[in-house]
């Protein structure tokens, strides 16, 4: 057990005692723990897959104040896994949608809405108003930013990560155990770990990992149980197995003394430009699911296969044009046509280089198929010609 993070608030009103009666009777819990939750102030970063599971769970547990930070809006593809949003919320702020979901369940839970992208400039000031932070973000710059801000503030961080069929949960707290950087000292190279948008995620995994994260918050606030300090819980949905990964402080690690530019730290270059291209050369990958959606909707696009002829002879995407990478780099152009250019190869490495070259030549609408034909075949086998 750890010492409770939050001092108990005032005595609970009779209706609050009735609402939380099932957890008040838990061994070692009681009204005092519930009053600590009522007084707690928790910042949740992200209102997507994990945030939309964590926030209602925290509200249901009785956390009195929950801040939600997100600048995104609800899209149709969010709904299967982000169950706090509905069809009526399409196009709305995720923060607003999530706040209304909580209000419908418990109007006394105070939701503080942060409609903004978190940065090294604004996060410290936001975090000042909270006791701890929960990171449910889906990108590495935000994860490292949130960890470092919590570290400098001396406040606990509960973090979770999900991708495909796997999830992880951990707790970082300066002075109480190792931090996120002790587990992941450096971020992966750009493109090495796909986002959920590109790699996919099992919808129910969001609920599992979100519930585990909310449980860690309750334990930290009340002092009940043993939090995941120095341990990472890993969950594999396909085998229904969990395992615990212990880790410790890196003794000779550089001390975190200030917040930095986390996009640069994570190797994300959003400023690369070229006069001939007239703008940024950065190429955003496109997921197999999105390409399939565009094909099914008969949207105009140009599929360009930059593999070798022998590879294309084994399988190719229907309607694509073969233009080997060497020929493209030698000056060859894709055939003219309508719609954006989508370049693909076997697994998505050569296509990135080809897409950057096309962007350099002035093609404004060009994307690289994430995971290449290998991943596309997994979602649209009927569109593969062999």
Short mmCIF file of C-alpha atoms in Angstrom, two decimals:
data_model
loop_
_atom_site.label_atom_id
_atom_site.label_comp_id
_atom_site.label_asym_id
_atom_site.label_seq_id
_atom_site.Cartn_x
_atom_site.Cartn_y
_atom_site.Cartn_z
CA UNK A 1 0.00 0.00 0.00
CA UNK A 2 0.99 3.62 -0.53
CA UNK A 3 -0.11 6.63 1.43
CA UNK A 4 -3.38 8.11 0.12
CA UNK A 5 -2.72 10.86 -2.40
CA UNK A 6 -5.72 13.04 -1.52
CA UNK A 7 -7.05 14.26 1.80
CA UNK A 8 -10.70 13.36 2.42
CA UNK A 9 -13.35 15.94 1.61
CA UNK A 10 -16.49 16.79 3.59
CA UNK A 11 -18.91 14.16 4.81
CA UNK A 12 -21.02 12.66 2.04
CA UNK A 13 -24.66 13.57 1.64
CA UNK A 14 -27.18 10.73 2.12
CA UNK A 15 -27.84 10.39 -1.62
CA UNK A 16 -24.08 10.07 -2.28
CA UNK A 17 -23.82 7.37 0.37
CA UNK A 18 -26.65 5.52 -1.35
CA UNK A 19 -25.07 5.93 -4.80
CA UNK A 20 -21.70 4.49 -3.72
CA UNK A 21 -23.02 1.96 -1.21
CA UNK A 22 -21.61 -1.06 -3.06
CA UNK A 23 -18.03 0.16 -2.88
CA UNK A 24 -18.35 1.63 0.61
CA UNK A 25 -18.76 -1.89 1.94
CA UNK A 26 -15.49 -3.10 0.38
CA UNK A 27 -12.90 -4.28 2.92
CA UNK A 28 -10.38 -1.49 3.61
CA UNK A 29 -12.39 1.07 1.64
CA UNK A 30 -15.30 2.68 3.48
CA UNK A 31 -16.60 6.24 3.58
CA UNK A 32 -13.17 7.79 4.14
CA UNK A 33 -11.87 6.45 0.82
CA UNK A 34 -15.00 7.68 -0.91
CA UNK A 35 -14.49 11.15 0.49
CA UNK A 36 -10.94 11.14 -0.87
CA UNK A 37 -12.30 10.31 -4.32
CA UNK A 38 -14.89 13.07 -4.00
CA UNK A 39 -12.08 15.57 -3.27
CA UNK A 40 -9.76 14.25 -6.02
CA UNK A 41 -8.91 16.25 -9.14
CA UNK A 42 -7.79 14.09 -12.06
CA UNK A 43 -6.59 15.29 -15.47
CA UNK A 44 -7.24 12.88 -18.35
CA UNK A 45 -5.25 13.44 -21.54
CA UNK A 46 -7.25 12.24 -24.52
CA UNK A 47 -10.97 11.68 -25.05
CA UNK A 48 -10.63 8.88 -27.58
CA UNK A 49 -10.44 5.11 -27.15
CA UNK A 50 -8.90 5.13 -23.69
CA UNK A 51 -10.24 8.47 -22.47
CA UNK A 52 -13.83 7.62 -23.32
CA UNK A 53 -13.47 4.50 -21.17
CA UNK A 54 -11.45 6.03 -18.32
CA UNK A 55 -13.53 9.17 -17.72
CA UNK A 56 -16.91 7.46 -17.15
CA UNK A 57 -15.19 4.86 -14.96
CA UNK A 58 -13.63 7.60 -12.82
CA UNK A 59 -16.93 9.43 -12.58
CA UNK A 60 -18.68 6.20 -11.65
CA UNK A 61 -16.11 5.63 -8.92
CA UNK A 62 -16.90 9.03 -7.44
CA UNK A 63 -13.97 11.21 -8.54
CA UNK A 64 -15.21 14.75 -7.90
CA UNK A 65 -13.34 16.74 -10.57
CA UNK A 66 -12.15 15.39 -13.91
CA UNK A 67 -10.32 17.51 -16.45
CA UNK A 68 -10.42 16.27 -20.05
CA UNK A 69 -7.89 17.56 -22.60
CA UNK A 70 -8.47 16.89 -26.31
CA UNK A 71 -8.88 19.03 -29.43
CA UNK A 72 -10.32 16.33 -31.73
CA UNK A 73 -13.87 15.83 -32.99
CA UNK A 74 -15.98 12.67 -33.19
CA UNK A 75 -15.76 10.67 -36.43
CA UNK A 76 -17.77 7.68 -37.59
CA UNK A 77 -14.77 5.33 -37.27
CA UNK A 78 -14.48 6.30 -33.56
CA UNK A 79 -17.84 4.89 -32.52
CA UNK A 80 -17.07 1.14 -32.28
CA UNK A 81 -14.40 1.65 -29.61
CA UNK A 82 -15.19 5.09 -28.13
CA UNK A 83 -18.47 4.17 -26.50
CA UNK A 84 -18.99 7.50 -24.74
CA UNK A 85 -19.75 9.06 -28.14
CA UNK A 86 -22.77 8.37 -30.33
CA UNK A 87 -24.07 9.05 -33.82
CA UNK A 88 -25.58 12.33 -32.64
CA UNK A 89 -22.08 13.48 -31.62
CA UNK A 90 -20.50 13.16 -35.08
CA UNK A 91 -18.55 16.33 -35.83
CA UNK A 92 -18.75 17.53 -32.23
CA UNK A 93 -15.88 18.05 -29.83
CA UNK A 94 -14.95 14.82 -28.08
CA UNK A 95 -14.50 16.75 -24.85
CA UNK A 96 -18.04 18.13 -25.02
CA UNK A 97 -19.50 14.75 -25.93
CA UNK A 98 -17.69 13.05 -23.06
CA UNK A 99 -18.74 15.76 -20.60
CA UNK A 100 -22.38 15.26 -21.51
CA UNK A 101 -22.05 11.48 -21.14
CA UNK A 102 -20.80 11.95 -17.59
CA UNK A 103 -23.45 14.58 -16.78
CA UNK A 104 -26.20 12.15 -17.81
CA UNK A 105 -24.86 9.63 -15.28
CA UNK A 106 -23.76 11.90 -12.42
CA UNK A 107 -24.48 15.63 -12.68
CA UNK A 108 -22.46 16.27 -9.51
CA UNK A 109 -19.22 15.16 -11.15
CA UNK A 110 -17.42 18.32 -12.32
CA UNK A 111 -15.91 18.05 -15.80
CA UNK A 112 -13.36 20.71 -16.73
CA UNK A 113 -13.05 21.02 -20.51
CA UNK A 114 -9.65 21.70 -22.08
CA UNK A 115 -10.28 22.15 -25.82
CA UNK A 116 -6.62 22.47 -26.77
CA UNK A 117 -3.55 20.66 -27.93
CA UNK A 118 -1.25 20.08 -24.97
CA UNK A 119 2.23 21.57 -25.33
CA UNK A 120 5.29 22.22 -23.21
CA UNK A 121 4.00 25.78 -22.83
CA UNK A 122 0.49 25.09 -21.52
CA UNK A 123 0.56 21.68 -19.78
CA UNK A 124 2.42 22.76 -16.60
CA UNK A 125 -0.16 25.46 -15.90
CA UNK A 126 -3.04 23.07 -16.55
CA UNK A 127 -1.51 20.33 -14.39
CA UNK A 128 -1.19 22.72 -11.44
CA UNK A 129 -4.93 22.37 -10.82
CA UNK A 130 -4.88 18.56 -10.52
CA UNK A 131 -3.64 15.87 -8.14
CA UNK A 132 -2.57 13.40 -10.81
CA UNK A 133 -2.71 12.87 -14.57
CA UNK A 134 -3.94 9.99 -16.72
CA UNK A 135 -2.39 9.65 -20.18
CA UNK A 136 -4.70 8.07 -22.73
CA UNK A 137 -3.09 9.72 -25.75
CA UNK A 138 -2.22 7.91 -28.97
CA UNK A 139 1.13 9.45 -29.93
CA UNK A 140 4.63 9.44 -28.50
CA UNK A 141 5.26 13.21 -28.31
CA UNK A 142 2.24 13.60 -26.01
CA UNK A 143 3.23 10.58 -23.94
CA UNK A 144 6.73 11.92 -23.26
CA UNK A 145 5.40 15.43 -22.69
CA UNK A 146 2.86 14.19 -20.15
CA UNK A 147 5.43 12.03 -18.36
CA UNK A 148 7.98 14.83 -18.10
CA UNK A 149 5.41 17.39 -16.94
CA UNK A 150 4.16 15.00 -14.24
CA UNK A 151 7.75 14.22 -13.23
CA UNK A 152 8.64 17.90 -12.83
CA UNK A 153 5.44 18.53 -10.87
CA UNK A 154 6.06 15.50 -8.64
CA UNK A 155 2.60 14.15 -9.46
CA UNK A 156 1.63 10.55 -10.30
CA UNK A 157 1.06 9.55 -13.90
CA UNK A 158 -1.17 6.63 -14.87
CA UNK A 159 -0.55 5.67 -18.49
CA UNK A 160 -2.01 3.17 -20.91
CA UNK A 161 -1.32 2.12 -24.48
CA UNK A 162 -3.27 -0.01 -26.94
CA UNK A 163 -2.59 -1.38 -30.42
CA UNK A 164 -4.27 -4.18 -32.31
CA UNK A 165 -4.87 -6.94 -29.72
CA UNK A 166 -2.43 -5.77 -27.05
CA UNK A 167 -2.48 -3.25 -24.23
CA UNK A 168 -0.24 -1.99 -21.44
CA UNK A 169 -0.82 -0.12 -18.19
CA UNK A 170 1.69 1.45 -15.82
CA UNK A 171 2.20 4.10 -13.14
CA UNK A 172 5.05 6.59 -12.91
CA UNK A 173 5.69 8.79 -9.86
CA UNK A 174 8.91 10.63 -9.07
CA UNK A 175 10.27 9.64 -5.67
CA UNK A 176 7.97 6.62 -5.43
CA UNK A 177 9.29 4.50 -8.29
CA UNK A 178 10.65 4.55 -11.84
CA UNK A 179 9.13 6.66 -14.58
CA UNK A 180 8.02 6.18 -18.18
CA UNK A 181 11.50 7.11 -19.44
CA UNK A 182 13.04 4.35 -17.32
CA UNK A 183 10.95 1.88 -19.32
CA UNK A 184 11.22 3.67 -22.67
CA UNK A 185 14.36 5.86 -22.53
CA UNK A 186 14.06 6.88 -26.17
CA UNK A 187 11.04 6.93 -28.47
CA UNK A 188 10.78 4.53 -31.41
CA UNK A 189 11.76 5.76 -34.84
CA UNK A 190 8.94 7.50 -36.74
CA UNK A 191 6.77 4.90 -38.47
CA UNK A 192 8.19 2.01 -36.45
CA UNK A 193 5.07 1.74 -34.27
CA UNK A 194 1.82 2.45 -36.16
CA UNK A 195 -1.00 4.39 -34.58
CA UNK A 196 -4.36 2.75 -33.93
CA UNK A 197 -5.62 4.56 -37.02
CA UNK A 198 -3.06 2.77 -39.16
CA UNK A 199 -2.51 -0.45 -37.22
CA UNK A 200 -6.04 -1.08 -35.95
CA UNK A 201 -7.32 -1.88 -32.47
CA UNK A 202 -9.84 -4.33 -31.01
CA UNK A 203 -12.71 -2.16 -29.67
CA UNK A 204 -13.15 -4.10 -26.43
CA UNK A 205 -9.45 -3.66 -25.66
CA UNK A 206 -10.13 0.04 -24.97
CA UNK A 207 -12.58 -0.94 -22.21
CA UNK A 208 -10.19 -3.45 -20.64
CA UNK A 209 -7.19 -1.12 -20.51
CA UNK A 210 -9.32 1.91 -19.63
CA UNK A 211 -10.82 0.05 -16.66
CA UNK A 212 -7.36 -0.97 -15.45
CA UNK A 213 -6.16 2.64 -15.70
CA UNK A 214 -9.17 3.91 -13.73
CA UNK A 215 -8.49 1.28 -11.06
CA UNK A 216 -4.93 2.55 -10.67
CA UNK A 217 -6.28 6.08 -10.13
CA UNK A 218 -8.64 4.87 -7.40
CA UNK A 219 -5.80 3.03 -5.68
CA UNK A 220 -3.51 6.05 -5.76
CA UNK A 221 -6.15 8.48 -4.50
CA UNK A 222 -7.37 6.27 -1.66
CA UNK A 223 -4.19 4.38 -0.73
CA UNK A 224 -5.98 1.05 -1.18
CA UNK A 225 -3.97 -1.78 -2.69
CA UNK A 226 -0.61 -1.72 -4.46
CA UNK A 227 -0.28 0.51 -7.55
CA UNK A 228 1.65 -0.49 -10.66
CA UNK A 229 4.87 1.27 -9.64
CA UNK A 230 7.93 -0.37 -11.18
CA UNK A 231 5.69 -2.84 -12.96
CA UNK A 232 3.93 -2.83 -16.33
CA UNK A 233 0.83 -4.92 -16.84
CA UNK A 234 0.66 -6.32 -20.37
CA UNK A 235 -2.57 -7.80 -21.72
CA UNK A 236 -2.98 -10.00 -24.80
CA UNK A 237 -6.62 -10.14 -25.85
CA UNK A 238 -6.10 -13.05 -28.26
CA UNK A 239 -4.90 -15.41 -25.53
CA UNK A 240 -6.65 -13.68 -22.61
CA UNK A 241 -3.33 -13.67 -20.79
CA UNK A 242 -1.62 -11.02 -18.73
CA UNK A 243 1.98 -10.75 -17.70
CA UNK A 244 3.86 -8.39 -15.44
CA UNK A 245 7.07 -6.73 -16.59
CA UNK A 246 9.21 -5.36 -13.73
CA UNK A 247 11.57 -2.45 -14.36
CA UNK A 248 13.62 -0.05 -12.26
CA UNK A 249 15.15 3.41 -12.31
CA UNK A 250 18.03 3.89 -14.77
CA UNK A 251 20.77 5.02 -12.41
CA UNK A 252 22.79 7.08 -14.90
CA UNK A 253 19.87 8.51 -16.89
CA UNK A 254 19.86 12.22 -17.65
CA UNK A 255 17.72 14.15 -15.19
CA UNK A 256 14.55 15.76 -16.51
CA UNK A 257 15.02 19.46 -15.80
CA UNK A 258 12.67 21.12 -18.29
CA UNK A 259 10.15 20.44 -21.01
CA UNK A 260 11.44 20.31 -24.57
CA UNK A 261 10.16 20.16 -28.16
CA UNK A 262 8.72 16.65 -28.11
CA UNK A 263 8.04 16.38 -31.82
CA UNK A 264 11.73 16.97 -32.48
CA UNK A 265 12.62 14.55 -29.64
CA UNK A 266 10.46 11.87 -31.29
CA UNK A 267 12.00 12.50 -34.70
CA UNK A 268 8.91 14.08 -36.25
CA UNK A 269 9.91 16.74 -38.79
CA UNK A 270 6.96 18.89 -39.81
CA UNK A 271 9.03 21.73 -41.28
CA UNK A 272 11.06 20.03 -44.04
CA UNK A 273 10.50 22.01 -47.23
CA UNK A 274 11.82 22.41 -50.72
CA UNK A 275 11.43 25.34 -53.09
CA UNK A 276 10.62 23.09 -56.01
CA UNK A 277 7.87 21.38 -54.10
CA UNK A 278 6.53 24.64 -52.76
CA UNK A 279 5.90 23.29 -49.27
CA UNK A 280 6.33 20.43 -46.85
CA UNK A 281 7.78 17.12 -48.05
CA UNK A 282 6.35 15.21 -45.11
CA UNK A 283 4.09 12.39 -46.31
CA UNK A 284 1.23 11.18 -44.16
CA UNK A 285 0.63 7.43 -44.37
CA UNK A 286 -2.85 6.19 -45.23
CA UNK A 287 -4.36 3.10 -43.65
CA UNK A 288 -5.53 0.04 -45.57
CA UNK A 289 -9.01 0.56 -44.15
CA UNK A 290 -9.20 4.10 -45.51
CA UNK A 291 -8.01 3.03 -48.96
CA UNK A 292 -10.62 0.29 -48.97
CA UNK A 293 -13.29 2.78 -47.92
CA UNK A 294 -12.38 5.09 -50.80
CA UNK A 295 -12.42 2.22 -53.30
CA UNK A 296 -15.81 0.97 -52.10
CA UNK A 297 -17.17 4.53 -52.35
CA UNK A 298 -15.85 4.83 -55.95
CA UNK A 299 -13.80 7.87 -55.02
CA UNK A 300 -11.20 8.82 -57.66
CA UNK A 301 -7.65 7.78 -56.77
CA UNK A 302 -4.50 6.56 -58.46
CA UNK A 303 -2.86 3.45 -57.00
CA UNK A 304 0.82 3.20 -57.88
CA UNK A 305 2.79 -0.01 -57.19
CA UNK A 306 6.51 0.76 -56.78
CA UNK A 307 7.65 -2.85 -56.37
CA UNK A 308 9.56 -4.88 -58.93
CA UNK A 309 7.71 -6.64 -61.81
CA UNK A 310 8.40 -10.07 -60.29
CA UNK A 311 6.67 -9.02 -57.06
CA UNK A 312 3.71 -7.55 -58.90
CA UNK A 313 3.33 -10.77 -60.88
CA UNK A 314 2.61 -12.63 -57.63
CA UNK A 315 -0.11 -10.25 -56.42
CA UNK A 316 -1.22 -6.69 -56.90
CA UNK A 317 -4.12 -4.44 -55.96
CA UNK A 318 -6.79 -4.28 -58.65
CA UNK A 319 -6.59 -1.12 -60.72
CA UNK A 320 -3.04 -0.20 -59.72
CA UNK A 321 -0.27 0.90 -62.07
CA UNK A 322 3.20 -0.65 -61.83
CA UNK A 323 6.02 1.92 -61.60
CA UNK A 324 9.12 0.37 -59.98
CA UNK A 325 10.90 2.58 -57.50
CA UNK A 326 14.12 2.73 -59.54
CA UNK A 327 12.22 4.04 -62.57
CA UNK A 328 10.35 6.57 -60.47
CA UNK A 329 13.56 7.86 -58.89
CA UNK A 330 15.01 8.03 -62.39
CA UNK A 331 12.39 10.56 -63.40
CA UNK A 332 9.40 8.47 -64.53
CA UNK A 333 5.97 9.88 -63.66
CA UNK A 334 2.76 8.09 -62.71
CA UNK A 335 0.16 8.10 -65.49
CA UNK A 336 -2.19 11.09 -65.43
CA UNK A 337 -5.56 10.68 -63.84
CA UNK A 338 -8.05 11.98 -61.33
CA UNK A 339 -7.76 11.87 -57.57
CA UNK A 340 -4.87 11.64 -55.13
CA UNK A 341 -1.92 9.30 -55.66
CA UNK A 342 -1.58 6.39 -53.24
CA UNK A 343 1.77 4.65 -53.48
CA UNK A 344 2.29 1.12 -52.18
CA UNK A 345 4.98 -1.53 -51.97
CA UNK A 346 5.21 -4.80 -50.05
CA UNK A 347 5.27 -3.49 -46.46
CA UNK A 348 5.32 0.31 -46.76
CA UNK A 349 9.02 1.22 -46.72
CA UNK A 350 9.83 1.81 -50.40
CA UNK A 351 6.50 3.57 -50.88
CA UNK A 352 7.46 6.21 -48.29
CA UNK A 353 10.56 7.09 -50.30
CA UNK A 354 8.56 7.14 -53.53
CA UNK A 355 5.87 9.34 -52.02
CA UNK A 356 8.45 11.84 -50.76
CA UNK A 357 9.98 11.99 -54.24
CA UNK A 358 6.60 12.66 -55.82
CA UNK A 359 5.91 15.32 -53.22
CA UNK A 360 9.27 16.92 -54.04
CA UNK A 361 8.24 17.13 -57.69
CA UNK A 362 5.12 19.04 -56.79
CA UNK A 363 2.43 16.35 -56.44
CA UNK A 364 0.36 17.80 -53.61
CA UNK A 365 -1.96 14.88 -52.95
CA UNK A 366 0.17 11.79 -52.40
CA UNK A 367 0.12 9.19 -49.62
CA UNK A 368 1.98 6.00 -48.77
CA UNK A 369 -0.09 2.89 -47.97
CA UNK A 370 0.83 1.96 -44.41
CA UNK A 371 1.86 -1.69 -44.20
CA UNK A 372 1.84 -2.02 -47.98
CA UNK A 373 -0.01 -4.71 -49.90
CA UNK A 374 0.72 -7.12 -47.06
CA UNK A 375 -1.65 -5.24 -44.75
CA UNK A 376 -4.13 -4.34 -47.48
CA UNK A 377 -4.55 -8.02 -48.36
CA UNK A 378 -5.63 -8.64 -44.79
CA UNK A 379 -8.62 -6.29 -45.05
CA UNK A 380 -9.52 -6.60 -48.75
CA UNK A 381 -8.46 -9.97 -50.09
CA UNK A 382 -11.11 -9.74 -52.85
CA UNK A 383 -9.28 -6.76 -54.36
CA UNK A 384 -5.98 -8.63 -54.69
CA UNK A 385 -5.19 -10.09 -58.11
CA UNK A 386 -2.85 -13.09 -58.16
#
